[in-house]
Amino acid sequence: MRSNVTGAAGKSRYTLLAGVTAFALATPGVALAQDTEADEEDIGLEAPESGNQIIVTASKREQTLQETPISVSVTSGETLENAQIRDVLDLQTVTPSLRVSQLQSASASTFIIRGFGNGDNNFGIEPSVGVFIDGVFRSRSASALSDLPNVERIEVLRGPQSTLFGKNASAGVISVVTREPQFDFGGTLEASYGNYNALILRGDITGPLTDTLAFSVDGSYNRRDGFAEIVNLDEDINNRNRWSARGQLLFEPTPDLSFRAIADYSKIDEVCCQVGTVVEGPTGAAVRATGGELDTDFFAYESFLNQEPLSQVDNYGVSLQADYESGAFSFTSITSYRELENILDQDVDFTSADVVSERRDQKVSTFTQELRIATNFDGPINFLLGGFFFDETVEQVSGLDAGSDARLFFDLLAGGPGVFDSVEPALGIPVGGSFAEGPFTRDEFGMDNQAWSIFGTVDFEPVDGLVFTAGFNYTDDKKDYTLQREALDPLSNVNLVDQFIVVATGGTVTTRDQFQALPQGQQDALAGLALTPCPPGTTDNCNPFLGLSALQFQPPWPNVPNEVEDGQTRDDDWSYTLRLAYDVAPELNVYLSYATGFKASSVNLSADSRPTALEFTPGPVPDGIGSTVGGSNFLAPDSPIVDAGIDVTNLTTGSRVAGPEKAKVWEVGMKGQFEGVGFNLALFDQTLEGFQSFIFTGTGFQLNNAGEQSVRGFEFDTNITPADGLVLTFATTYLDAVFDDFVDSPVGDLSGERPGGIPEWTIATSATYTHEFGASGNRLVTRVDYSHESNTPINNGLPTYNASLGNSEIFFREINLVNASSTVMLDNGLEVGIWARNLFNDQYIMTVFDGVAQAGTVSGYPSPPRTYGGIVRFRF
């Protein structure tokens, strides 16, 4: 097995890790300080107003972190500022159980908790990790990626949370809580400048309009040159160009009634994302023969493209939250409407040869309504009951275009210049028609999703400190989808087996019915020849057309809905939670829980959407021909699609839909908060049945349900205050993950294998020291943090590259990141600081994928380089 390890430069960083870790774990013996005043930390323990405890709403109630019997990590707003965490992508450096990756475009990101999560490169697939911003569900990660302005805290809830959230929480939840308007006038102005000409401007202002009405306005502007270069175009790539604005009103007509209205808009218009060549396959020679080039030094941050890859996102919406308290009852309503517009336009062969480009124009419109009632009785029983309604429309217009070099490039792959000129007449294609410059495919996808759920919990406390909790969620989810395709390349519209039979019979057999009307012996003889590839140097007793089958990338498929496929999914499910929590002492509590979770079916809104084997049985495929090429229509047996007369050329099977995900988890936890020391520990055994796996195959995306994926492990975090002004944190997650059952993966049977991309160990540790300059109120805050992911396979193999290698060549990744900042904070509100992220410039491969239409080539995304700069902030 080849082990392509990246991030090896991290060996020297292990010294830092060992030192900080040893310091953090050794210091409980030191005399502990009582005054931790304003130091906050990233694992959920905070000083300011609650006796070294932070208030969270993970259970939809305000509780201290210690009182919340859920595995949750909390990152405070101050930590976000000190660590220079600008968006959710950076959050993973302080939350070990969370992984976030940005890949093909500025909007294509994946959230993963405890190894479970789905890619967001397909708008028909909702993430398994739900993202909520101020209580509003963001159904696509593209709508959750703006810069993080005015954040109070971010809560990461680990494990299924369906009994607390109404939509898609089978793997966990990221809940972002921003600051509401204040009745005291104040605000912040901030400017940061760094390498790559990075300029970030942020500001917010809040105050009263009347005695009962307060406002706040905040905005941000983020611009940076790209850290990579498109060499042949002399243009940057992986730049930053985004801005956001938000306004809020808080109306409190009485002490028991409040209304919070929020309107926000954000825009991203960037050139993204840098793709490098990990392995150059034999197609590299064809690229150069067309006059093109591709990079060969992965971490040189250089690429060769024939156009800038554009990524544009417009994300906007409004929400209204109403809260009312009446005695022991509290009522909450959250109403929202959002729109997301996403445009991607890029060169997808990732070379400077003008071969193929892709454009996607996507729009998502979402309406949500949540209602909750909660109690706070003095007696032993309290409850929460809620309802959630979700109505969303997804629209996508997309397509591929063949470039000016496409015909020559594929000519060379087929054997040399002029191959298509000589073979097209025999295939019934006009000379010059195959891979002609212009439209290659045109697709239109649509999906309407309507869902509702009822959820609730009941707490029973028979004696002080002992709480039994039972929770439930019933979800009903309906999706109606449409898929329409125009496959415009003539070659993909010819079945090479059937065309051989047409030619061999002198054109007397041109349909399946005519072929099956022939005597059986003649059928067998024609089929035997038509299915036999020609050895090199001969065309006798074989089918010379079959050598072109590897170039039939984008064949047609029946539009949906049709006579066989109704274009619908209908799901419903009951989820539940059972939990026992006990306060062993005022400073220590423990809990034991069992929970289930649910995520409804997902739809493959991509060019690789195909009917299932229950709906269509393709004809035989010649030996040595990939399964993406459809079998003979003439030889296809009866099936519902054939019987309905809607089969099309080169149709094969795959998936339109992946069924629901169902999660279950056992968890036992302990939380302690002592003078100067706090910790949280959770041990878990989590299983996801029907995990919706979504993998790129080289020319499209395959959507599958894994039979079962499970993970066992633990999460531990602690914060220690060994002396005045010094806060140390340490957090780690251990994951023992396995595919219990995944027979039909794109790379073969993975049952019993460890899922790729899930590190066994992740670590996040930090040291923050606040130096007070006497009684002046001035101080210096210095922070160093380190995050680590152990060496792990990036994936379980590549469907094209690894197929010929027996899945034996796997690429690995190891991550060691050090970030640092130091800020002088003056009593008059002025702050001046310096910061660095990825201080030691650790380099690693974020992910790899099969080269697009380039068998044997492996492409990948390199990690971002070191960034650093200075910041000036003024609070008033």
Short mmCIF file of C-alpha atoms in Angstrom, two decimals, residues 387-595:
data_model
loop_
_atom_site.label_atom_id
_atom_site.label_comp_id
_atom_site.label_asym_id
_atom_site.label_seq_id
_atom_site.Cartn_x
_atom_site.Cartn_y
_atom_site.Cartn_z
CA GLY A 387 -43.63 22.10 16.06
CA PHE A 388 -41.62 22.83 12.93
CA PHE A 389 -42.75 23.48 9.33
CA PHE A 390 -40.41 23.58 6.34
CA ASP A 391 -41.24 24.49 2.72
CA GLU A 392 -38.44 24.72 0.16
CA THR A 393 -38.01 24.96 -3.60
CA VAL A 394 -34.75 24.08 -5.35
CA GLU A 395 -34.08 25.01 -8.99
CA GLN A 396 -30.98 24.26 -11.02
CA VAL A 397 -30.01 24.91 -14.63
CA SER A 398 -26.64 23.44 -15.51
CA GLY A 399 -24.61 22.12 -18.37
CA LEU A 400 -21.27 21.16 -19.83
CA ASP A 401 -19.66 22.82 -22.84
CA ALA A 402 -17.03 21.24 -25.07
CA GLY A 403 -14.13 23.58 -25.72
CA SER A 404 -12.12 24.32 -28.84
CA ASP A 405 -9.55 21.61 -27.95
CA ALA A 406 -12.07 18.92 -27.02
CA ARG A 407 -12.23 17.12 -30.38
CA LEU A 408 -8.44 16.92 -30.78
CA PHE A 409 -7.99 15.88 -27.14
CA PHE A 410 -10.46 12.99 -27.40
CA ASP A 411 -9.16 12.12 -30.88
CA LEU A 412 -5.77 11.57 -29.26
CA LEU A 413 -7.28 9.43 -26.50
CA ALA A 414 -9.07 7.37 -29.13
CA GLY A 415 -5.85 6.60 -31.02
CA GLY A 416 -4.65 9.69 -32.86
CA PRO A 417 -5.72 12.65 -34.99
CA GLY A 418 -8.47 11.83 -37.47
CA VAL A 419 -9.98 8.84 -35.63
CA PHE A 420 -13.40 10.45 -35.38
CA ASP A 421 -13.31 11.62 -39.02
CA SER A 422 -12.90 8.02 -40.12
CA VAL A 423 -15.41 6.36 -37.79
CA GLU A 424 -18.25 8.88 -37.63
CA PRO A 425 -19.86 7.90 -40.97
CA ALA A 426 -20.13 4.27 -39.82
CA LEU A 427 -21.73 5.45 -36.58
CA GLY A 428 -24.28 7.59 -38.39
CA ILE A 429 -22.72 10.79 -37.05
CA PRO A 430 -21.99 13.77 -39.32
CA VAL A 431 -18.25 14.22 -39.73
CA GLY A 432 -17.09 16.74 -37.17
CA GLY A 433 -20.08 16.16 -34.91
CA SER A 434 -18.41 14.38 -31.98
CA PHE A 435 -16.99 16.69 -29.30
CA ALA A 436 -17.69 19.72 -31.45
CA GLU A 437 -17.14 23.03 -29.72
CA GLY A 438 -20.32 24.18 -28.01
CA PRO A 439 -23.05 22.76 -25.77
CA PHE A 440 -22.35 19.23 -24.55
CA THR A 441 -25.22 18.73 -22.08
CA ARG A 442 -28.08 20.84 -20.79
CA ASP A 443 -29.84 19.83 -17.58
CA GLU A 444 -32.72 21.25 -15.58
CA PHE A 445 -33.44 19.97 -12.07
CA GLY A 446 -36.12 20.98 -9.63
CA MET A 447 -37.29 19.84 -6.20
CA ASP A 448 -40.10 20.88 -3.88
CA ASN A 449 -39.65 19.75 -0.29
CA GLN A 450 -42.35 20.13 2.34
CA ALA A 451 -41.84 18.75 5.83
CA TRP A 452 -43.34 19.13 9.26
CA SER A 453 -42.45 17.74 12.64
CA ILE A 454 -43.60 17.68 16.24
CA PHE A 455 -40.96 17.35 18.93
CA GLY A 456 -40.74 17.57 22.69
CA THR A 457 -39.12 16.51 25.93
CA VAL A 458 -40.38 15.80 29.44
CA ASP A 459 -38.12 16.14 32.50
CA PHE A 460 -39.03 14.34 35.72
CA GLU A 461 -37.03 15.23 38.86
CA PRO A 462 -38.29 13.03 41.74
CA VAL A 463 -35.51 14.24 44.04
CA ASP A 464 -33.13 17.14 43.80
CA GLY A 465 -30.38 16.46 41.28
CA LEU A 466 -31.90 13.31 39.71
CA VAL A 467 -33.61 13.97 36.36
CA PHE A 468 -35.25 11.48 34.01
CA THR A 469 -35.81 12.83 30.48
CA ALA A 470 -37.85 11.40 27.61
CA GLY A 471 -38.06 13.10 24.24
CA PHE A 472 -39.66 12.43 20.89
CA ASN A 473 -39.82 13.71 17.32
CA TYR A 474 -42.25 12.79 14.57
CA THR A 475 -41.25 13.97 11.09
CA ASP A 476 -43.19 13.82 7.85
CA ASP A 477 -41.14 14.71 4.75
CA LYS A 478 -42.32 14.94 1.12
CA LYS A 479 -40.16 15.66 -1.91
CA ASP A 480 -41.30 16.06 -5.52
CA TYR A 481 -38.52 16.35 -8.07
CA THR A 482 -38.05 16.78 -11.80
CA LEU A 483 -35.01 15.87 -13.92
CA GLN A 484 -34.65 16.89 -17.54
CA ARG A 485 -31.64 16.29 -19.74
CA GLU A 486 -30.44 17.10 -23.24
CA ALA A 487 -27.39 14.96 -24.13
CA LEU A 488 -26.07 16.90 -27.12
CA ASP A 489 -22.89 14.98 -27.94
CA PRO A 490 -23.66 12.65 -30.90
CA LEU A 491 -21.19 9.97 -29.76
CA SER A 492 -22.95 9.54 -26.40
CA ASN A 493 -26.22 9.01 -28.29
CA VAL A 494 -24.93 5.94 -30.17
CA ASN A 495 -24.90 2.49 -28.61
CA LEU A 496 -21.77 0.91 -30.01
CA VAL A 497 -23.07 -2.66 -29.69
CA ASP A 498 -26.35 -1.87 -31.40
CA GLN A 499 -24.65 0.18 -34.12
CA PHE A 500 -22.42 -2.78 -34.97
CA ILE A 501 -25.55 -4.89 -35.43
CA VAL A 502 -27.12 -2.19 -37.63
CA VAL A 503 -24.03 -2.12 -39.85
CA ALA A 504 -23.63 -5.93 -39.86
CA THR A 505 -27.24 -6.40 -41.03
CA GLY A 506 -26.94 -3.77 -43.73
CA GLY A 507 -29.39 -1.51 -41.93
CA THR A 508 -32.23 -4.02 -41.92
CA VAL A 509 -32.20 -4.18 -38.09
CA THR A 510 -32.47 -0.79 -36.42
CA THR A 511 -34.72 -1.47 -33.41
CA ARG A 512 -34.92 -3.86 -30.46
CA ASP A 513 -38.15 -5.40 -31.82
CA GLN A 514 -36.53 -6.09 -35.20
CA PHE A 515 -33.51 -7.71 -33.56
CA GLN A 516 -35.60 -9.93 -31.30
CA ALA A 517 -37.65 -11.02 -34.30
CA LEU A 518 -34.54 -12.65 -35.82
CA PRO A 519 -33.97 -16.42 -35.39
CA GLN A 520 -32.29 -17.16 -32.07
CA GLY A 521 -29.16 -18.50 -33.74
CA GLN A 522 -28.70 -15.31 -35.73
CA GLN A 523 -29.29 -13.23 -32.59
CA ASP A 524 -26.63 -15.19 -30.72
CA ALA A 525 -24.11 -14.87 -33.58
CA LEU A 526 -24.59 -11.11 -33.95
CA ALA A 527 -24.49 -10.58 -30.19
CA GLY A 528 -21.27 -12.58 -29.85
CA LEU A 529 -19.47 -10.44 -32.41
CA ALA A 530 -20.98 -7.16 -31.22
CA LEU A 531 -19.84 -7.79 -27.62
CA THR A 532 -16.26 -8.76 -28.53
CA PRO A 533 -13.66 -5.97 -28.29
CA CYS A 534 -10.99 -6.03 -30.99
CA PRO A 535 -7.43 -6.96 -29.96
CA PRO A 536 -4.72 -4.52 -31.06
CA GLY A 537 -3.98 -4.72 -34.78
CA THR A 538 -7.09 -6.58 -35.98
CA THR A 539 -10.77 -5.96 -36.67
CA ASP A 540 -11.73 -9.53 -37.62
CA ASN A 541 -14.61 -11.20 -35.78
CA CYS A 542 -14.92 -8.36 -33.29
CA ASN A 543 -16.53 -4.95 -32.81
CA PRO A 544 -14.09 -2.14 -33.73
CA PHE A 545 -16.43 0.51 -32.32
CA LEU A 546 -16.03 -0.61 -28.71
CA GLY A 547 -12.73 1.24 -28.27
CA LEU A 548 -14.73 4.48 -28.21
CA SER A 549 -16.94 3.45 -25.30
CA ALA A 550 -14.67 5.07 -22.71
CA LEU A 551 -15.41 8.44 -24.35
CA GLN A 552 -19.19 8.24 -23.97
CA PHE A 553 -19.20 10.38 -20.84
CA GLN A 554 -22.61 11.99 -20.86
CA PRO A 555 -25.34 9.75 -22.32
CA PRO A 556 -29.04 10.59 -22.12
CA TRP A 557 -31.51 9.29 -19.54
CA PRO A 558 -35.31 9.43 -19.32
CA ASN A 559 -36.76 12.62 -17.94
CA VAL A 560 -38.42 12.31 -14.53
CA PRO A 561 -41.27 11.99 -13.68
CA ASN A 562 -42.21 9.40 -16.25
CA GLU A 563 -44.45 6.36 -16.60
CA VAL A 564 -42.22 4.33 -14.24
CA GLU A 565 -40.56 6.89 -11.94
CA ASP A 566 -42.98 9.20 -10.15
CA GLY A 567 -40.33 11.69 -9.00
CA GLN A 568 -41.43 11.52 -5.37
CA THR A 569 -40.15 10.52 -1.96
CA ARG A 570 -42.42 10.10 1.03
CA ASP A 571 -40.80 9.57 4.44
CA ASP A 572 -41.96 9.67 8.04
CA ASP A 573 -40.27 8.62 11.25
CA TRP A 574 -40.49 8.59 15.02
CA SER A 575 -37.26 9.46 16.86
CA TYR A 576 -36.79 9.48 20.61
CA THR A 577 -34.38 10.21 23.45
CA LEU A 578 -34.12 8.62 26.89
CA ARG A 579 -31.75 10.14 29.43
CA LEU A 580 -30.83 9.91 33.10
CA ALA A 581 -28.87 12.77 34.67
CA TYR A 582 -27.64 13.00 38.26
CA ASP A 583 -25.84 15.71 40.21
CA VAL A 584 -23.26 13.77 42.20
CA ALA A 585 -22.22 17.03 43.85
CA PRO A 586 -22.80 20.71 43.13
CA GLU A 587 -19.59 20.67 41.07
CA LEU A 588 -20.07 17.30 39.33
CA ASN A 589 -22.84 15.61 37.37
CA VAL A 590 -23.16 12.53 35.20
CA TYR A 591 -25.63 11.38 32.56
CA LEU A 592 -26.56 8.31 30.51
CA SER A 593 -28.59 8.61 27.32
CA TYR A 594 -29.88 6.71 24.33
CA ALA A 595 -31.08 8.68 21.32
#
